[in-house]
Each structure stands twice: as C-alpha cells, then as structure tokens.
mmCIF file of C-alpha atoms and ligand atoms in Angstrom:
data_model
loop_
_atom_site.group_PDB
_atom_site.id
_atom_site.type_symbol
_atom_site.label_atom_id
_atom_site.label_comp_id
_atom_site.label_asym_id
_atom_site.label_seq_id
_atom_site.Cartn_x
_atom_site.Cartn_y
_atom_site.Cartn_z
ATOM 1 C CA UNK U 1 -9.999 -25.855 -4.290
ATOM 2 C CA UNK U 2 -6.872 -25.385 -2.526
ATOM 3 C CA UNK U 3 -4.103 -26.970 -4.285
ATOM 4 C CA UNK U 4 -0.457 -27.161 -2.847
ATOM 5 C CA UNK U 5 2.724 -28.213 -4.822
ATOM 6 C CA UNK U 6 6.045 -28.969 -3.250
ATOM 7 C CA UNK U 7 9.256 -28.509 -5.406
ATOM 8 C CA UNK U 8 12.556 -28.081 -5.842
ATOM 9 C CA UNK U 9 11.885 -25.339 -8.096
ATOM 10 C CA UNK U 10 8.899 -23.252 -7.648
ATOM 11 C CA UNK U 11 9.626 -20.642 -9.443
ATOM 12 C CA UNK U 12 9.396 -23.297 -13.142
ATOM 13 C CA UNK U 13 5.612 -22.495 -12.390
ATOM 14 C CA UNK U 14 5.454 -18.838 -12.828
ATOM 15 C CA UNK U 15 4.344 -18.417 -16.516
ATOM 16 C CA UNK U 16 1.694 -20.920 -15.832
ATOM 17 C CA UNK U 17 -0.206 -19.031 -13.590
ATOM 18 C CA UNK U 18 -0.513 -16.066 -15.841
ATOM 19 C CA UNK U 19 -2.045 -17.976 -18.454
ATOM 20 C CA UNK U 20 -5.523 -18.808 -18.903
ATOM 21 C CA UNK U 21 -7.737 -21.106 -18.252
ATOM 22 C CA UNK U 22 -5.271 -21.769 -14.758
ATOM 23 C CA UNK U 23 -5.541 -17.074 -14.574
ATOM 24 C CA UNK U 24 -9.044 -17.459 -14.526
ATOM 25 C CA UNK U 25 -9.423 -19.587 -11.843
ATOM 26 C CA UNK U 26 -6.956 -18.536 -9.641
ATOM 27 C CA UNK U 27 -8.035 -16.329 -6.384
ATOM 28 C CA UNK U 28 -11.830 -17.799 -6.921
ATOM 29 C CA UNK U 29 -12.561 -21.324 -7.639
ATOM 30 C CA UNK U 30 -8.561 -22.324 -6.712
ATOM 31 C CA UNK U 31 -5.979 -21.313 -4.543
ATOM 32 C CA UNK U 32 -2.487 -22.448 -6.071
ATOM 33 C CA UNK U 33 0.170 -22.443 -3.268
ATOM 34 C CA UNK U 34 3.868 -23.341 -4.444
ATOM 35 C CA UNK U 35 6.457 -25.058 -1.353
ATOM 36 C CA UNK U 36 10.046 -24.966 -2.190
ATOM 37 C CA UNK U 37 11.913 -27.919 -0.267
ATOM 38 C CA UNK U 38 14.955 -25.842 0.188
ATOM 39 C CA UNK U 39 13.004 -22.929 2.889
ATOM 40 C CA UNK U 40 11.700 -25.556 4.890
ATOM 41 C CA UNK U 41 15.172 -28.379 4.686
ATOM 42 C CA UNK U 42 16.292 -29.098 8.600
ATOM 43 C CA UNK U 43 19.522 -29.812 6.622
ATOM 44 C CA UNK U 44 22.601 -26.990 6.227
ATOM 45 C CA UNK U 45 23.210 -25.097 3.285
ATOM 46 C CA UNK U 46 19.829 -25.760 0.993
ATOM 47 C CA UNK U 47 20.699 -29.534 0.826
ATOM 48 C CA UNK U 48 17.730 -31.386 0.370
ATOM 49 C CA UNK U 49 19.436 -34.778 -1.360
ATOM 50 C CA UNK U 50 21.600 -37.597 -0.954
ATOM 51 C CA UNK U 51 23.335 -39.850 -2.188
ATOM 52 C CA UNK U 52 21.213 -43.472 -2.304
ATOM 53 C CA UNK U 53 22.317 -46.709 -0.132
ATOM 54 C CA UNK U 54 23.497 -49.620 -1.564
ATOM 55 C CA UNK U 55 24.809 -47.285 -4.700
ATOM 56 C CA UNK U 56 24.526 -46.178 -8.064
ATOM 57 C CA UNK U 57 23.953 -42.971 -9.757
ATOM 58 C CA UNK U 58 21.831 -39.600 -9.355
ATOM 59 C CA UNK U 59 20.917 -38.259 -5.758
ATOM 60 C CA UNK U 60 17.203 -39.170 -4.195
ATOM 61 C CA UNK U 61 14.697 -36.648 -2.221
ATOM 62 C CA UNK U 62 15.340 -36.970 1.735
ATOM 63 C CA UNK U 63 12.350 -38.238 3.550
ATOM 64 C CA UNK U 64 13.299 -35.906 6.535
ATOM 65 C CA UNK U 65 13.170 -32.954 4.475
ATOM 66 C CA UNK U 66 9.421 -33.833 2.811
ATOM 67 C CA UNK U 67 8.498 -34.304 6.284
ATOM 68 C CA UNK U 68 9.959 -30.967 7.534
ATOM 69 C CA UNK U 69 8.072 -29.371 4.513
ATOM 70 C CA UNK U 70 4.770 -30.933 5.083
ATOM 71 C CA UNK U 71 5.260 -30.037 8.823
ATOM 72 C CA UNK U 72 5.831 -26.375 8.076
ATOM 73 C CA UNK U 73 2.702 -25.729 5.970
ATOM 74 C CA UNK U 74 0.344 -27.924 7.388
ATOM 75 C CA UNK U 75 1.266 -28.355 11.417
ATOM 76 C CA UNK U 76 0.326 -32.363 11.385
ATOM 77 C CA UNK U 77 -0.067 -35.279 8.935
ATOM 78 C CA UNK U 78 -2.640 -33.482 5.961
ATOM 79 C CA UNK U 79 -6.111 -35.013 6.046
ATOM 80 C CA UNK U 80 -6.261 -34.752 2.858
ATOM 81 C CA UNK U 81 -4.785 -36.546 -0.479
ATOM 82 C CA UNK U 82 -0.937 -36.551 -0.719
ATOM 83 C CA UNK U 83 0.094 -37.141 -4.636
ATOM 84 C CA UNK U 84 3.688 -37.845 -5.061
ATOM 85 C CA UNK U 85 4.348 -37.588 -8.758
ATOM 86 C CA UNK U 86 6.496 -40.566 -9.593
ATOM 87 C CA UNK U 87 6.660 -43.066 -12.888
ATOM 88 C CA UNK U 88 5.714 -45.590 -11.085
ATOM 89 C CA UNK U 89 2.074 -44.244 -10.180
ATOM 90 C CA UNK U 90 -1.283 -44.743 -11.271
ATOM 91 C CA UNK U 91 -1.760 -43.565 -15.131
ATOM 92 C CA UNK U 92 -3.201 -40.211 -15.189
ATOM 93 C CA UNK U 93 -6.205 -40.657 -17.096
ATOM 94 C CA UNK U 94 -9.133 -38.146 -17.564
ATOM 95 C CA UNK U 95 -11.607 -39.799 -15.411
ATOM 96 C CA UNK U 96 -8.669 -39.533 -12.550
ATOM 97 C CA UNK U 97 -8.680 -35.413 -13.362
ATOM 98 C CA UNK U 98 -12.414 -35.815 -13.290
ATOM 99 C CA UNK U 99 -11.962 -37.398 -9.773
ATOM 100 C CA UNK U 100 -9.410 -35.155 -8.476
ATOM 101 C CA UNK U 101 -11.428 -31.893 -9.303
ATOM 102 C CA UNK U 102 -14.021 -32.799 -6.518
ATOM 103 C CA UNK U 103 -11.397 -32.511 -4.097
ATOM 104 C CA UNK U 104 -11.386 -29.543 -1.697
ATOM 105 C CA UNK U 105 -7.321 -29.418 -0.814
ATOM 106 C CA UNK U 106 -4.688 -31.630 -2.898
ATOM 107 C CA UNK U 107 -1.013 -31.792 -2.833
ATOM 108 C CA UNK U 108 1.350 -32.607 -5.238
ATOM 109 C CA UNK U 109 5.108 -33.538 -4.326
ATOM 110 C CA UNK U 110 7.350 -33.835 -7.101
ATOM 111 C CA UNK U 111 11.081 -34.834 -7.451
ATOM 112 C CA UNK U 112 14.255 -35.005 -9.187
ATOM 113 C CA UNK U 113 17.180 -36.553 -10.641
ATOM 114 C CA UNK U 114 16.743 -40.295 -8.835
ATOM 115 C CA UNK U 115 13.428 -39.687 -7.262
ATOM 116 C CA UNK U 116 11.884 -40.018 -3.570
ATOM 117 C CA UNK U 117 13.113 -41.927 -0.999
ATOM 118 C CA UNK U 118 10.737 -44.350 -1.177
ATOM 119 C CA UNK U 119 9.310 -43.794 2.786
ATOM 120 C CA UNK U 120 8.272 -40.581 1.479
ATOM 121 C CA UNK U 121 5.826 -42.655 -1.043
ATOM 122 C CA UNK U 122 4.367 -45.411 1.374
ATOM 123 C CA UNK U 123 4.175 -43.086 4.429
ATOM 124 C CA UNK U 124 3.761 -39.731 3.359
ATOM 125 C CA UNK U 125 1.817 -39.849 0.304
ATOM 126 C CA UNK U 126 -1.617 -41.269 0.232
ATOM 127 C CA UNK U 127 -1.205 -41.165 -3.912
ATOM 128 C CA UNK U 128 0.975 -42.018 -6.435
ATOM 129 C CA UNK U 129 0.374 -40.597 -10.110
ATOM 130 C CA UNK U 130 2.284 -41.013 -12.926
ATOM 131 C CA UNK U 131 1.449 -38.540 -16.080
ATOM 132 C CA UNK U 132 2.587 -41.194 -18.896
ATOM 133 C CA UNK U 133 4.814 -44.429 -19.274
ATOM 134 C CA UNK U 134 8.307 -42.620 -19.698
ATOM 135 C CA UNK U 135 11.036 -40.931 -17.482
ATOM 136 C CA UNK U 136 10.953 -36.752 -17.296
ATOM 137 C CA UNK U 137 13.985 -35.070 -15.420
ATOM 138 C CA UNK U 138 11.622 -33.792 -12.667
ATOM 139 C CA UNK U 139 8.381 -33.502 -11.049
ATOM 140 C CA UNK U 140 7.608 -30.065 -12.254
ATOM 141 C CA UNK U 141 6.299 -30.913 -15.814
ATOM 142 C CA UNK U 142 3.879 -33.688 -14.128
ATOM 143 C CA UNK U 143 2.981 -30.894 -11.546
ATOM 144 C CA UNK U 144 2.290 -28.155 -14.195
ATOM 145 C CA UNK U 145 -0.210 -30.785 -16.359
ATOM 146 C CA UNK U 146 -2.211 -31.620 -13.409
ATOM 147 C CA UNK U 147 -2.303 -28.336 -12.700
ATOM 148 C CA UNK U 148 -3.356 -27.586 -15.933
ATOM 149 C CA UNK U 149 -5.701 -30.246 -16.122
ATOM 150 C CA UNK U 150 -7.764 -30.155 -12.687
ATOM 151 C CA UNK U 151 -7.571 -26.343 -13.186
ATOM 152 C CA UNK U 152 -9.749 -26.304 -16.450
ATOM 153 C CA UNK U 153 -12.614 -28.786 -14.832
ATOM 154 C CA UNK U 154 -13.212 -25.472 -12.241
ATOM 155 C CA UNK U 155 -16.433 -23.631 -12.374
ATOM 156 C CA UNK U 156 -15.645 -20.258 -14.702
ATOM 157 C CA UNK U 157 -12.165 -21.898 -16.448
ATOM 158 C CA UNK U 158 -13.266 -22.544 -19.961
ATOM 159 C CA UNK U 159 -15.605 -20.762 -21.867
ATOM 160 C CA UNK U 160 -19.233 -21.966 -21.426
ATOM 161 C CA UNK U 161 -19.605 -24.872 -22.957
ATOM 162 C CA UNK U 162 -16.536 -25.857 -24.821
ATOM 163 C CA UNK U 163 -15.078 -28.475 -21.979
ATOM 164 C CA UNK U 164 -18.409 -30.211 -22.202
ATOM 165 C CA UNK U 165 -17.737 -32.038 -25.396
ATOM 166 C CA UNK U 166 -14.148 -32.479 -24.773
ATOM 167 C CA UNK U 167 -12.662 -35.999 -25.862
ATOM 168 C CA UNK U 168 -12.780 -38.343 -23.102
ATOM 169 C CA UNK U 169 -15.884 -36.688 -21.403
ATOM 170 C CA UNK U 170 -19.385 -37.907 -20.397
ATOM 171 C CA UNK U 171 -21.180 -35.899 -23.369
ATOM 172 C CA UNK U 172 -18.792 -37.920 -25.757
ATOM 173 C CA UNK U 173 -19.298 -41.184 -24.151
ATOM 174 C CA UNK U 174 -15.510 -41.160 -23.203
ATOM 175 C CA UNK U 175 -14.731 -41.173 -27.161
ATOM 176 C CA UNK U 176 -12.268 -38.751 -28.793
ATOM 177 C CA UNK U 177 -13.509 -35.628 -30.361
ATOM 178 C CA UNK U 178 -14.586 -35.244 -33.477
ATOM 179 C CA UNK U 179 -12.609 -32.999 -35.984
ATOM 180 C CA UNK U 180 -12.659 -28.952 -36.538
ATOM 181 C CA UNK U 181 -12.301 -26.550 -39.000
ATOM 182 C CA UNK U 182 -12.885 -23.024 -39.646
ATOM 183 C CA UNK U 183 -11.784 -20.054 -42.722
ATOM 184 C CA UNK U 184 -11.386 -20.844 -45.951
ATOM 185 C CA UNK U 185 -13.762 -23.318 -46.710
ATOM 186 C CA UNK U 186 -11.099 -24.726 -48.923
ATOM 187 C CA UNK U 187 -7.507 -24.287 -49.069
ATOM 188 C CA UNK U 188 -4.781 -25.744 -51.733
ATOM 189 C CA UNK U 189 -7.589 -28.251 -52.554
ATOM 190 C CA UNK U 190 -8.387 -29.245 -49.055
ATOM 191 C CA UNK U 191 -11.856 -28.781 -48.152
ATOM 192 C CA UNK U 192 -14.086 -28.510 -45.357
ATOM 193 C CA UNK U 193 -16.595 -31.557 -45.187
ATOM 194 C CA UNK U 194 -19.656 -30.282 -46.996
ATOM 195 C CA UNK U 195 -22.036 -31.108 -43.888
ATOM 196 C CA UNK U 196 -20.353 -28.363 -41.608
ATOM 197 C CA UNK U 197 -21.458 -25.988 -44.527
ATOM 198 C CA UNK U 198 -24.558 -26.684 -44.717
ATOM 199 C CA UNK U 199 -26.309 -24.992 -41.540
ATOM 200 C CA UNK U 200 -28.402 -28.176 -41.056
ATOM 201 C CA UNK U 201 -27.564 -28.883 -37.403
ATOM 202 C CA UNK U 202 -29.273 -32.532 -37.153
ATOM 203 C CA UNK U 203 -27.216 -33.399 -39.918
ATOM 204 C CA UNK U 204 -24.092 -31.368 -38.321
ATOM 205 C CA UNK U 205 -24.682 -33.670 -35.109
ATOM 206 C CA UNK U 206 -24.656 -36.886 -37.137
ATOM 207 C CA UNK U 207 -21.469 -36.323 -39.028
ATOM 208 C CA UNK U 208 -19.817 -35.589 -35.848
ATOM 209 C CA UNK U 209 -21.364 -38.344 -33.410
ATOM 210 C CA UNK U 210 -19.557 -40.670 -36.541
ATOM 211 C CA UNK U 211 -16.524 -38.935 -36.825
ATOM 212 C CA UNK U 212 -16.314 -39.375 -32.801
ATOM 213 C CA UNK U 213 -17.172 -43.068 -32.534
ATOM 214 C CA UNK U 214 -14.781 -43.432 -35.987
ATOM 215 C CA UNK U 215 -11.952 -41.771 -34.905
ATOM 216 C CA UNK U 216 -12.223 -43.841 -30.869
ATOM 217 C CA UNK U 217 -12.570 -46.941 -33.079
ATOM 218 C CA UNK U 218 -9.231 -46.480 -34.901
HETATM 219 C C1 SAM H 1 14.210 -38.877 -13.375
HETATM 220 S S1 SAM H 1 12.695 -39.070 -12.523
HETATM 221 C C2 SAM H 1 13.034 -40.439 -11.475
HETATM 222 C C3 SAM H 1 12.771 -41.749 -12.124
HETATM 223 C C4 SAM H 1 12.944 -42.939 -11.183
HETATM 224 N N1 SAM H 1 14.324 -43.101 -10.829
HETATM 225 C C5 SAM H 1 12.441 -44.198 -11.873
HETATM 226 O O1 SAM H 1 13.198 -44.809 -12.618
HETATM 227 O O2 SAM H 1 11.241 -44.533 -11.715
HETATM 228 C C6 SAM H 1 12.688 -37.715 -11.399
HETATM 229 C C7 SAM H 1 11.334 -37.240 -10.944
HETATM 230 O O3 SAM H 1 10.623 -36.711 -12.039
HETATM 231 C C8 SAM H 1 9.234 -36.906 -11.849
HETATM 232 N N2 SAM H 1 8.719 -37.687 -12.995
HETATM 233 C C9 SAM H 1 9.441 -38.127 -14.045
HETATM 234 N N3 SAM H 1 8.672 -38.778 -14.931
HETATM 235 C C10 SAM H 1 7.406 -38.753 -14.437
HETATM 236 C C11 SAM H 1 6.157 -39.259 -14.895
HETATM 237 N N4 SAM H 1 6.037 -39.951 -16.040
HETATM 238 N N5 SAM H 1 5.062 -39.024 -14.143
HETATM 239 C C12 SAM H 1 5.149 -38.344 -12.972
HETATM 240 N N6 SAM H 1 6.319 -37.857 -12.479
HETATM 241 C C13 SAM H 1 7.438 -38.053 -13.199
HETATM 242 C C14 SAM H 1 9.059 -37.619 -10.516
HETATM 243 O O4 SAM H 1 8.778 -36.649 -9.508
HETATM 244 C C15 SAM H 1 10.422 -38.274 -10.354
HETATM 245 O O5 SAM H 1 10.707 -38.575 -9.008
#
C-alpha cells in the first residue's frame, strides 16, 4: 500500500516509523510518504494560513495551498481516496480500518488550529474521517492512529496470529476481547482464573468465548 500524509508538520511522525508493527511493514507491504504544506505553498514566506471570512478566532488551511500540494506529488486530481481528517467526519471504527487496508494508495490531509477551508473538504477530498467525538489541536495525532491502525492489518505486521482474535474482529464476532494474564499465578491475593491453569483448551475456549460475549454485553 502506498500511503501519503500531508502536514504541517511532518517531521511529528518520525518516532512512529521506527517502531514496530508500522517498522515492519514499511519498504514491503507499505510505502509511508510524508508532504509538508509549507515546500509545496504558492504563497511567500512558508504561509500556508489565513485568517477566516466573516471572523472569529484561529487561522484555517488555504485551499490554494492543498491544491498546490496535491498538484506537486501527484500531477492531476488523485484517483484514488482523499481523507481529510476533520471532527466532523465519519467515526473511525474498526470495520472502516478493515476497509481502508484493501486500498492500494490513500491519502490523509490533516490540519490545524481552525481547520480546512471547507472547499478543500467537498472538492478535494473524497473522505472525511474523524478519529473520535472531541477536538485535538491538529491533524497529526488522527494521522499517526490511522497510520497505526491500517499499518497493523498488513501482511507480516503482527506476529502470526495475534491480530486474528483482536476485539472488534471477524474471529470475535465484532465483540471485545476477552481478558489476559500471565506470571505469578497469584499476586497480593489476586489470582489468575483457575481455567487458564488448567491446560484443558476446550475448557480454555469456553471461559473466554464468555468472557468475550460478557464483557461486549456490559
Ligand atoms: C482544532 S481542530 C479544528 C476543529 C474545527 N474548528 C471544528 O470545530 O470542527 C484542527 C485540526 O485537527 C484535526 N483534528 C482534530 N480533532 C480531530 C478528530 N477528532 N478527528 C480527526 N481530526 C481531528 C483536524 O485535521 C482539524 O482540522
């Protein structure tokens, strides 16, 4: 997959690539490309805001500038899906991440302080995510758990078979996970359900099918 990110800052996304299970995908199963808006602005000295018509505090993302980086990178209007990370988006839920790892190229534009100019939304995005119902100072959070999130569905990015009974996913029905634990069996009087103990794996299976559909039903 070839994923793209525009941002004011690209460099907020440098740790994240050296960390697994994003470093084990990257330069096989994904490509991670970060834009900066400010090497591609048609406007003088970096500027890539203003201040918003009709009034009112904070400074919003220039259409002309999103257009000038989109233009620079991809020589056209992208055939492929355009996600501008915004609060007012569709809820990021997993079966969206599910959806969005079958893409071949994605990319993400994110924001700050007062947000896009809202052309950039209806004519240059083809998407609009949100990654909860509340306000974060920029797009780069958002960014970084989509990332993170697409980035662990890849072929080779987890472990073989630990994102296969994941909560949300198919194997669980969509239901949460049911609980861990590992060493001591018991510590300060707390102790590890008897059944995980036991080595009986049909009854291991049971416990945690009912923990699952428990837990979901709380
Ligand atoms: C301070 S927010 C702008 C909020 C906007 N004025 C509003 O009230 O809807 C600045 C930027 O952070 C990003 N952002 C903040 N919260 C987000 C969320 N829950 N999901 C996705 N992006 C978010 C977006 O890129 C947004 O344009």
């Amino acid at each position: 997959m070839q994923l793209d990110v525009f941002t004011p800052i690209p460099h907020a996304f440098a740790w994240m690539t050296e960390q697994r299970p994003l470093a084990s995908v990257l330069g096989t199963e994904l490509d991670l490309r970060l834009f900066g808006y400010r090497d591609t602005t048609p406007l003088r000295a970096g500027q890539i805001d203003d201040e918003p018509y009709g009034g009112g505090a904070g400074m919003v993302l220039r259409v002309d500038v999103v257009a000038a980086a989109l233009e620079a990178v991809y020589d056209g209007p992208p055939e492929h899906r355009v996600i501008a990370l915004t609060p007012q988006g569709r809820q990021l839920t997993q079966a969206v991440v599910e959806e969005l790892a079958e893409e071949e190229h994605l990319t993400l534009l994110s924001a700050r302080f007062e947000g896009f100019d809202e052309r950039i939304v209806q004519h240059l995005a083809s998407d609009a995510i949100s990654i909860g119902p509340y306000v974060l100072s920029g797009g780069e959070l958002p960014a970084m758990v989509l990332v993170d999130a697409i980035a662990r569905r890849l072929p080779g990015a987890l472990a073989e078979g630990s994102g296969e009974h994941e909560s949300f996913s198919a194997d669980l029905e969509g239901r949460l996970e049911y609980p861990h634990y590992t060493r001591p069996p018991e510590f300060s009087g707390w102790k590890v359900p008897e059944v995980l103990l036991s080595g009986h794996h049909g009854r291991i299976d049971d416990w945690r099918r009912t923990q699952s559909r428990e837990r979901t039903a709380l």
